[in-house]
Amino acid sequence: MSEDLNIQQASCDYCGQALDARVYFCPGCSKPHRPVELLLTPSAPVFENIETQLRTKAPEVWTVFFGFLSALVVSAFIGMAIWGIEDHEPVMLLVSFVLFVATAVCMMRYWQDVRPLFKAPGIFKIATWLGIAALAPMLLLNYGYHSLLTEMLDIEGDDYNEFFTSTYGALIFICILPAIVEEVAFRGVIQHRLEMVVSPWVAMIAASCLFSIAHLNVLSAPYLALMGLLLGWMKWKTGSLYPPMIVHFLHNYIVITYFPQ
Protein backbone atom coordinates (compact mmCIF):
# COMPACT_ATOMS: atom_id res chain seq x y z
CA MET A 1 0.00 0.00 0.00
CA SER A 2 2.84 2.38 0.87
CA GLU A 3 4.57 1.62 -2.45
CA ASP A 4 1.34 2.37 -4.37
CA LEU A 5 0.93 5.62 -2.41
CA ASN A 6 4.48 6.68 -3.25
CA ILE A 7 3.90 5.96 -6.94
CA GLN A 8 0.61 7.87 -6.86
CA GLN A 9 2.42 10.91 -5.48
CA ALA A 10 5.43 10.60 -7.83
CA SER A 11 5.81 11.88 -11.37
CA CYS A 12 7.40 10.40 -14.46
CA ASP A 13 11.12 11.12 -14.62
CA TYR A 14 10.82 11.52 -18.42
CA CYS A 15 7.74 13.67 -19.08
CA GLY A 16 6.77 14.83 -15.60
CA GLN A 17 3.25 13.36 -15.80
CA ALA A 18 1.78 12.12 -12.49
CA LEU A 19 2.03 8.34 -12.20
CA ASP A 20 -0.93 6.03 -11.66
CA ALA A 21 -0.38 3.12 -9.21
CA ARG A 22 -2.91 0.98 -11.11
CA VAL A 23 -0.68 0.63 -14.18
CA TYR A 24 3.01 -0.03 -14.67
CA PHE A 25 3.58 2.73 -17.28
CA CYS A 26 3.30 6.50 -17.37
CA PRO A 27 -0.15 7.70 -18.59
CA GLY A 28 1.55 10.52 -20.53
CA CYS A 29 4.50 8.93 -22.34
CA SER A 30 3.93 5.19 -21.66
CA LYS A 31 7.37 4.76 -20.14
CA PRO A 32 7.35 1.80 -17.68
CA HIS A 33 8.03 2.81 -14.11
CA ARG A 34 7.93 -0.65 -12.50
CA PRO A 35 7.87 -4.34 -13.59
CA VAL A 36 4.51 -5.56 -14.84
CA GLU A 37 4.94 -8.77 -12.79
CA LEU A 38 4.31 -6.76 -9.63
CA LEU A 39 0.73 -6.08 -10.75
CA LEU A 40 -0.07 -9.71 -11.58
CA THR A 41 -1.59 -12.08 -9.05
CA PRO A 42 0.73 -14.96 -8.11
CA SER A 43 0.09 -18.03 -10.21
CA ALA A 44 -1.28 -21.06 -8.40
CA PRO A 45 1.15 -23.95 -7.96
CA VAL A 46 0.81 -26.61 -10.63
CA PHE A 47 -0.56 -29.85 -9.18
CA GLU A 48 0.87 -33.03 -10.65
CA ASN A 49 -0.76 -36.35 -9.84
CA ILE A 50 1.23 -39.51 -9.29
CA GLU A 51 0.73 -40.73 -12.85
CA THR A 52 2.17 -37.48 -14.23
CA GLN A 53 5.12 -37.61 -11.85
CA LEU A 54 5.93 -41.20 -12.79
CA ARG A 55 5.64 -40.41 -16.49
CA THR A 56 7.54 -37.12 -16.66
CA LYS A 57 9.84 -36.76 -13.66
CA ALA A 58 12.01 -39.82 -14.24
CA PRO A 59 12.32 -40.37 -18.01
CA GLU A 60 15.40 -42.57 -17.56
CA VAL A 61 13.16 -45.16 -15.84
CA TRP A 62 11.21 -45.72 -19.04
CA THR A 63 14.39 -45.81 -21.10
CA VAL A 64 15.78 -48.59 -18.91
CA PHE A 65 12.50 -50.51 -18.76
CA PHE A 66 11.75 -50.46 -22.48
CA GLY A 67 15.40 -51.13 -23.25
CA PHE A 68 15.31 -54.19 -20.99
CA LEU A 69 11.99 -55.36 -22.45
CA SER A 70 13.18 -54.82 -26.04
CA ALA A 71 16.39 -56.75 -25.40
CA LEU A 72 14.36 -59.62 -23.94
CA VAL A 73 11.80 -59.81 -26.74
CA VAL A 74 14.18 -59.30 -29.66
CA SER A 75 16.76 -61.81 -28.39
CA ALA A 76 14.02 -64.38 -27.73
CA PHE A 77 12.60 -64.01 -31.26
CA ILE A 78 16.07 -64.22 -32.81
CA GLY A 79 16.87 -67.31 -30.75
CA MET A 80 13.63 -69.04 -31.70
CA ALA A 81 14.16 -68.11 -35.37
CA ILE A 82 17.61 -69.74 -35.31
CA TRP A 83 17.08 -72.80 -33.10
CA GLY A 84 13.33 -73.27 -33.11
CA ILE A 85 10.72 -72.97 -30.40
CA GLU A 86 11.38 -76.40 -28.89
CA ASP A 87 15.13 -76.05 -28.35
CA HIS A 88 15.08 -74.02 -25.14
CA GLU A 89 18.72 -74.15 -24.06
CA PRO A 90 20.39 -72.05 -26.80
CA VAL A 91 17.48 -69.60 -26.79
CA MET A 92 17.75 -69.06 -23.04
CA LEU A 93 21.53 -68.75 -23.31
CA LEU A 94 21.16 -66.04 -25.94
CA VAL A 95 18.48 -64.17 -23.97
CA SER A 96 20.54 -64.35 -20.78
CA PHE A 97 23.65 -63.08 -22.54
CA VAL A 98 21.82 -60.17 -24.18
CA LEU A 99 20.14 -59.17 -20.90
CA PHE A 100 23.46 -59.42 -19.06
CA VAL A 101 25.14 -57.10 -21.57
CA ALA A 102 22.18 -54.68 -21.52
CA THR A 103 22.24 -54.58 -17.73
CA ALA A 104 26.00 -54.05 -17.66
CA VAL A 105 25.62 -51.06 -19.99
CA CYS A 106 22.77 -49.75 -17.85
CA MET A 107 24.81 -50.18 -14.68
CA MET A 108 27.72 -48.22 -16.14
CA ARG A 109 25.37 -45.49 -17.33
CA TYR A 110 23.76 -45.11 -13.89
CA TRP A 111 26.74 -46.11 -11.78
CA GLN A 112 26.18 -43.15 -9.44
CA ASP A 113 22.87 -44.78 -8.43
CA VAL A 114 24.04 -48.38 -8.28
CA ARG A 115 27.41 -47.88 -6.60
CA PRO A 116 26.06 -47.03 -3.11
CA LEU A 117 23.74 -50.04 -3.30
CA PHE A 118 26.71 -52.32 -3.93
CA LYS A 119 28.88 -50.58 -1.36
CA ALA A 120 26.38 -51.16 1.48
CA PRO A 121 26.25 -54.87 2.47
CA GLY A 122 22.89 -54.70 4.27
CA ILE A 123 23.16 -58.39 5.18
CA PHE A 124 22.92 -57.93 8.94
CA LYS A 125 19.99 -55.52 8.92
CA ILE A 126 16.69 -56.71 10.37
CA ALA A 127 14.92 -56.10 7.05
CA THR A 128 17.14 -58.74 5.42
CA TRP A 129 16.10 -61.42 7.88
CA LEU A 130 12.47 -60.35 7.71
CA GLY A 131 12.65 -60.68 3.93
CA ILE A 132 14.15 -64.16 4.19
CA ALA A 133 11.47 -65.13 6.70
CA ALA A 134 8.78 -63.79 4.34
CA LEU A 135 10.11 -66.09 1.63
CA ALA A 136 8.41 -69.13 3.20
CA PRO A 137 4.83 -67.78 2.98
CA MET A 138 5.61 -66.36 -0.46
CA LEU A 139 6.67 -69.80 -1.69
CA LEU A 140 3.54 -71.37 -0.21
CA LEU A 141 1.48 -68.72 -2.00
CA ASN A 142 3.41 -69.45 -5.20
CA TYR A 143 2.73 -73.17 -4.92
CA GLY A 144 -0.95 -72.77 -4.12
CA TYR A 145 -1.57 -70.06 -6.71
CA HIS A 146 0.10 -71.87 -9.60
CA SER A 147 -1.34 -75.26 -8.61
CA LEU A 148 -4.81 -73.73 -8.72
CA LEU A 149 -4.11 -72.17 -12.12
CA THR A 150 -2.78 -75.37 -13.65
CA GLU A 151 -5.78 -77.30 -12.34
CA MET A 152 -8.39 -74.77 -13.42
CA LEU A 153 -6.87 -74.12 -16.85
CA ASP A 154 -5.59 -77.68 -17.42
CA ILE A 155 -2.08 -76.55 -18.33
CA GLU A 156 1.32 -78.01 -17.56
CA GLY A 157 4.16 -76.16 -15.94
CA ASP A 158 7.67 -75.99 -17.36
CA ASP A 159 10.43 -78.12 -15.92
CA TYR A 160 13.35 -75.75 -16.36
CA ASN A 161 15.88 -78.43 -15.45
CA GLU A 162 15.00 -80.22 -18.71
CA PHE A 163 15.88 -77.11 -20.72
CA PHE A 164 19.60 -77.59 -20.17
CA THR A 165 21.97 -80.44 -20.91
CA SER A 166 24.22 -79.45 -17.99
CA THR A 167 23.04 -79.89 -14.41
CA TYR A 168 24.30 -76.40 -13.68
CA GLY A 169 22.41 -74.76 -16.55
CA ALA A 170 19.22 -74.08 -14.61
CA LEU A 171 21.21 -72.95 -11.57
CA ILE A 172 23.13 -70.36 -13.58
CA PHE A 173 20.50 -69.13 -16.03
CA ILE A 174 17.36 -69.41 -13.88
CA CYS A 175 18.72 -68.60 -10.43
CA ILE A 176 22.03 -66.72 -10.44
CA LEU A 177 21.85 -64.48 -13.51
CA PRO A 178 18.23 -63.30 -12.99
CA ALA A 179 18.99 -62.51 -9.35
CA ILE A 180 21.80 -60.21 -10.46
CA VAL A 181 20.45 -58.78 -13.72
CA GLU A 182 16.87 -58.12 -12.61
CA GLU A 183 17.83 -56.65 -9.24
CA VAL A 184 20.31 -54.23 -10.80
CA ALA A 185 17.78 -53.13 -13.43
CA PHE A 186 14.56 -53.01 -11.42
CA ARG A 187 15.70 -52.26 -7.89
CA GLY A 188 19.07 -50.65 -8.53
CA VAL A 189 18.05 -48.25 -11.30
CA ILE A 190 14.27 -48.17 -11.86
CA GLN A 191 13.07 -48.18 -8.25
CA HIS A 192 15.99 -46.04 -7.08
CA ARG A 193 15.22 -43.37 -9.69
CA LEU A 194 11.50 -43.46 -8.92
CA GLU A 195 12.24 -42.90 -5.23
CA MET A 196 13.73 -39.53 -6.20
CA VAL A 197 10.40 -38.21 -7.54
CA VAL A 198 7.67 -40.05 -5.61
CA SER A 199 7.28 -41.63 -2.19
CA PRO A 200 9.17 -44.90 -1.53
CA TRP A 201 5.97 -46.97 -1.46
CA VAL A 202 4.75 -45.56 -4.77
CA ALA A 203 8.20 -46.23 -6.23
CA MET A 204 8.15 -49.81 -4.95
CA ILE A 205 4.68 -50.51 -6.32
CA ALA A 206 5.52 -49.00 -9.72
CA ALA A 207 8.83 -50.89 -9.96
CA SER A 208 7.21 -54.18 -8.92
CA CYS A 209 4.51 -53.76 -11.60
CA LEU A 210 7.19 -53.14 -14.25
CA PHE A 211 9.09 -56.15 -12.90
CA SER A 212 5.98 -58.28 -13.36
CA ILE A 213 5.31 -56.97 -16.87
CA ALA A 214 8.89 -57.70 -17.96
CA HIS A 215 8.38 -61.42 -17.30
CA LEU A 216 5.71 -61.54 -20.04
CA ASN A 217 3.65 -64.04 -18.08
CA VAL A 218 0.02 -62.98 -17.71
CA LEU A 219 -0.97 -65.83 -15.38
CA SER A 220 1.93 -65.26 -12.98
CA ALA A 221 1.74 -61.45 -13.12
CA PRO A 222 -0.05 -60.89 -9.77
CA TYR A 223 2.35 -63.15 -7.88
CA LEU A 224 5.41 -61.65 -9.60
CA ALA A 225 4.26 -58.14 -8.69
CA LEU A 226 3.89 -59.18 -5.05
CA MET A 227 7.31 -60.82 -5.09
CA GLY A 228 8.78 -57.68 -6.67
CA LEU A 229 7.22 -55.63 -3.87
CA LEU A 230 8.99 -57.77 -1.25
CA LEU A 231 12.33 -57.40 -3.06
CA GLY A 232 11.78 -53.66 -3.44
CA TRP A 233 10.98 -53.28 0.26
CA MET A 234 14.22 -55.06 1.15
CA LYS A 235 16.22 -52.76 -1.13
CA TRP A 236 14.56 -49.68 0.38
CA LYS A 237 15.03 -50.74 3.99
CA THR A 238 18.60 -52.04 3.67
CA GLY A 239 19.92 -49.54 1.12
CA SER A 240 21.64 -52.47 -0.58
CA LEU A 241 21.12 -54.81 -3.53
CA TYR A 242 22.62 -57.87 -1.85
CA PRO A 243 19.58 -58.79 0.32
CA PRO A 244 17.08 -58.77 -2.58
CA MET A 245 19.59 -60.65 -4.74
CA ILE A 246 19.90 -63.37 -2.09
CA VAL A 247 16.14 -63.74 -1.66
CA HIS A 248 15.63 -63.66 -5.45
CA PHE A 249 18.17 -66.46 -5.87
CA LEU A 250 16.72 -68.56 -3.04
CA HIS A 251 13.21 -68.14 -4.40
CA ASN A 252 14.09 -69.28 -7.91
CA TYR A 253 16.30 -72.13 -6.66
CA ILE A 254 13.60 -73.56 -4.40
CA VAL A 255 10.97 -73.27 -7.14
CA ILE A 256 12.95 -75.14 -9.80
CA THR A 257 14.36 -77.70 -7.35
CA TYR A 258 11.49 -78.67 -5.08
CA PHE A 259 8.26 -77.59 -6.75
CA PRO A 260 6.55 -80.19 -8.93
CA GLN A 261 6.21 -79.12 -12.54
XYZ file of C-alpha atoms in Angstrom:
261
model
C 0.000 0.000 0.000
C 2.837 2.378 0.869
C 4.570 1.621 -2.446
C 1.339 2.372 -4.374
C 0.932 5.618 -2.415
C 4.479 6.678 -3.253
C 3.898 5.957 -6.936
C 0.613 7.868 -6.863
C 2.425 10.910 -5.476
C 5.431 10.600 -7.832
C 5.810 11.875 -11.366
C 7.399 10.404 -14.465
C 11.122 11.120 -14.625
C 10.819 11.518 -18.424
C 7.735 13.673 -19.085
C 6.767 14.827 -15.603
C 3.249 13.359 -15.799
C 1.775 12.116 -12.489
C 2.033 8.339 -12.195
C -0.933 6.026 -11.660
C -0.381 3.122 -9.210
C -2.913 0.976 -11.107
C -0.684 0.630 -14.175
C 3.006 -0.035 -14.670
C 3.577 2.728 -17.277
C 3.302 6.501 -17.370
C -0.146 7.703 -18.592
C 1.555 10.515 -20.526
C 4.503 8.925 -22.345
C 3.935 5.189 -21.659
C 7.368 4.760 -20.139
C 7.348 1.796 -17.683
C 8.032 2.810 -14.108
C 7.935 -0.654 -12.498
C 7.873 -4.345 -13.592
C 4.511 -5.565 -14.835
C 4.937 -8.772 -12.791
C 4.306 -6.763 -9.631
C 0.727 -6.083 -10.746
C -0.072 -9.705 -11.582
C -1.586 -12.077 -9.049
C 0.733 -14.959 -8.109
C 0.090 -18.032 -10.212
C -1.277 -21.061 -8.403
C 1.151 -23.953 -7.962
C 0.809 -26.611 -10.628
C -0.560 -29.847 -9.180
C 0.868 -33.028 -10.649
C -0.763 -36.345 -9.843
C 1.225 -39.511 -9.289
C 0.733 -40.725 -12.855
C 2.170 -37.482 -14.232
C 5.121 -37.611 -11.848
C 5.925 -41.197 -12.786
C 5.639 -40.414 -16.489
C 7.539 -37.123 -16.661
C 9.835 -36.758 -13.660
C 12.015 -39.818 -14.242
C 12.315 -40.373 -18.012
C 15.397 -42.574 -17.557
C 13.163 -45.164 -15.843
C 11.214 -45.722 -19.036
C 14.390 -45.806 -21.104
C 15.783 -48.586 -18.911
C 12.496 -50.507 -18.759
C 11.750 -50.460 -22.484
C 15.404 -51.128 -23.245
C 15.310 -54.195 -20.990
C 11.991 -55.355 -22.447
C 13.175 -54.823 -26.036
C 16.389 -56.749 -25.396
C 14.360 -59.623 -23.935
C 11.796 -59.811 -26.739
C 14.181 -59.295 -29.658
C 16.758 -61.811 -28.394
C 14.019 -64.381 -27.729
C 12.600 -64.012 -31.258
C 16.070 -64.217 -32.812
C 16.866 -67.310 -30.746
C 13.634 -69.041 -31.704
C 14.161 -68.112 -35.367
C 17.607 -69.738 -35.307
C 17.083 -72.804 -33.100
C 13.330 -73.269 -33.108
C 10.725 -72.972 -30.402
C 11.382 -76.397 -28.889
C 15.134 -76.054 -28.354
C 15.084 -74.016 -25.136
C 18.718 -74.148 -24.060
C 20.393 -72.053 -26.800
C 17.478 -69.598 -26.794
C 17.754 -69.063 -23.039
C 21.531 -68.752 -23.306
C 21.163 -66.038 -25.941
C 18.481 -64.173 -23.969
C 20.545 -64.354 -20.780
C 23.648 -63.082 -22.545
C 21.825 -60.169 -24.177
C 20.145 -59.167 -20.899
C 23.455 -59.420 -19.059
C 25.136 -57.101 -21.569
C 22.182 -54.677 -21.524
C 22.238 -54.576 -17.726
C 25.999 -54.053 -17.660
C 25.617 -51.063 -19.988
C 22.765 -49.747 -17.846
C 24.814 -50.176 -14.677
C 27.723 -48.222 -16.144
C 25.369 -45.488 -17.330
C 23.761 -45.112 -13.888
C 26.742 -46.110 -11.781
C 26.177 -43.149 -9.442
C 22.873 -44.776 -8.430
C 24.037 -48.382 -8.282
C 27.411 -47.876 -6.600
C 26.059 -47.026 -3.110
C 23.736 -50.035 -3.298
C 26.711 -52.317 -3.926
C 28.876 -50.584 -1.356
C 26.380 -51.161 1.480
C 26.246 -54.866 2.467
C 22.892 -54.704 4.272
C 23.162 -58.394 5.180
C 22.923 -57.933 8.936
C 19.990 -55.521 8.922
C 16.694 -56.707 10.371
C 14.922 -56.100 7.049
C 17.137 -58.743 5.419
C 16.102 -61.419 7.882
C 12.466 -60.354 7.707
C 12.646 -60.676 3.933
C 14.148 -64.159 4.188
C 11.465 -65.127 6.697
C 8.778 -63.794 4.342
C 10.113 -66.085 1.628
C 8.410 -69.134 3.199
C 4.825 -67.782 2.977
C 5.608 -66.362 -0.465
C 6.674 -69.804 -1.693
C 3.539 -71.371 -0.207
C 1.485 -68.724 -2.004
C 3.410 -69.452 -5.197
C 2.730 -73.174 -4.924
C -0.951 -72.771 -4.123
C -1.566 -70.063 -6.710
C 0.099 -71.866 -9.599
C -1.344 -75.258 -8.607
C -4.806 -73.728 -8.718
C -4.114 -72.166 -12.116
C -2.782 -75.374 -13.647
C -5.783 -77.303 -12.343
C -8.387 -74.765 -13.415
C -6.875 -74.122 -16.855
C -5.587 -77.676 -17.420
C -2.082 -76.554 -18.330
C 1.322 -78.014 -17.557
C 4.165 -76.158 -15.939
C 7.667 -75.986 -17.364
C 10.432 -78.121 -15.922
C 13.355 -75.749 -16.358
C 15.877 -78.433 -15.447
C 14.996 -80.216 -18.706
C 15.877 -77.108 -20.724
C 19.605 -77.592 -20.167
C 21.970 -80.443 -20.909
C 24.219 -79.452 -17.992
C 23.039 -79.894 -14.411
C 24.297 -76.400 -13.681
C 22.409 -74.762 -16.549
C 19.220 -74.081 -14.610
C 21.206 -72.954 -11.567
C 23.127 -70.365 -13.576
C 20.500 -69.133 -16.032
C 17.362 -69.415 -13.880
C 18.723 -68.603 -10.427
C 22.033 -66.724 -10.442
C 21.845 -64.476 -13.507
C 18.232 -63.298 -12.992
C 18.992 -62.508 -9.348
C 21.802 -60.212 -10.464
C 20.453 -58.784 -13.716
C 16.872 -58.122 -12.608
C 17.831 -56.654 -9.242
C 20.307 -54.234 -10.802
C 17.784 -53.127 -13.434
C 14.560 -53.007 -11.422
C 15.696 -52.261 -7.885
C 19.075 -50.650 -8.528
C 18.047 -48.251 -11.299
C 14.274 -48.174 -11.862
C 13.075 -48.179 -8.255
C 15.993 -46.035 -7.084
C 15.218 -43.370 -9.686
C 11.499 -43.457 -8.922
C 12.243 -42.901 -5.229
C 13.725 -39.531 -6.204
C 10.400 -38.207 -7.540
C 7.675 -40.047 -5.606
C 7.276 -41.634 -2.190
C 9.165 -44.904 -1.526
C 5.967 -46.966 -1.460
C 4.746 -45.564 -4.767
C 8.203 -46.228 -6.232
C 8.151 -49.812 -4.946
C 4.677 -50.507 -6.322
C 5.517 -49.002 -9.722
C 8.832 -50.886 -9.961
C 7.208 -54.179 -8.919
C 4.514 -53.763 -11.602
C 7.189 -53.141 -14.245
C 9.095 -56.151 -12.895
C 5.982 -58.280 -13.359
C 5.312 -56.969 -16.868
C 8.892 -57.699 -17.956
C 8.380 -61.419 -17.297
C 5.714 -61.544 -20.044
C 3.646 -64.037 -18.083
C 0.024 -62.982 -17.709
C -0.968 -65.830 -15.378
C 1.931 -65.257 -12.982
C 1.740 -61.451 -13.124
C -0.050 -60.894 -9.773
C 2.350 -63.149 -7.884
C 5.412 -61.654 -9.601
C 4.264 -58.145 -8.693
C 3.886 -59.184 -5.055
C 7.311 -60.818 -5.091
C 8.776 -57.683 -6.667
C 7.221 -55.633 -3.868
C 8.990 -57.768 -1.251
C 12.327 -57.399 -3.056
C 11.780 -53.658 -3.440
C 10.981 -53.282 0.259
C 14.221 -55.061 1.147
C 16.218 -52.765 -1.127
C 14.563 -49.679 0.381
C 15.031 -50.736 3.991
C 18.598 -52.035 3.666
C 19.925 -49.544 1.118
C 21.644 -52.473 -0.580
C 21.122 -54.809 -3.531
C 22.620 -57.869 -1.851
C 19.580 -58.795 0.318
C 17.076 -58.772 -2.583
C 19.594 -60.646 -4.741
C 19.902 -63.365 -2.088
C 16.142 -63.737 -1.662
C 15.629 -63.662 -5.451
C 18.173 -66.460 -5.872
C 16.715 -68.564 -3.037
C 13.205 -68.142 -4.399
C 14.091 -69.283 -7.910
C 16.298 -72.131 -6.659
C 13.597 -73.560 -4.395
C 10.968 -73.271 -7.137
C 12.947 -75.139 -9.800
C 14.365 -77.701 -7.349
C 11.491 -78.666 -5.078
C 8.262 -77.588 -6.746
C 6.549 -80.187 -8.934
C 6.212 -79.119 -12.536
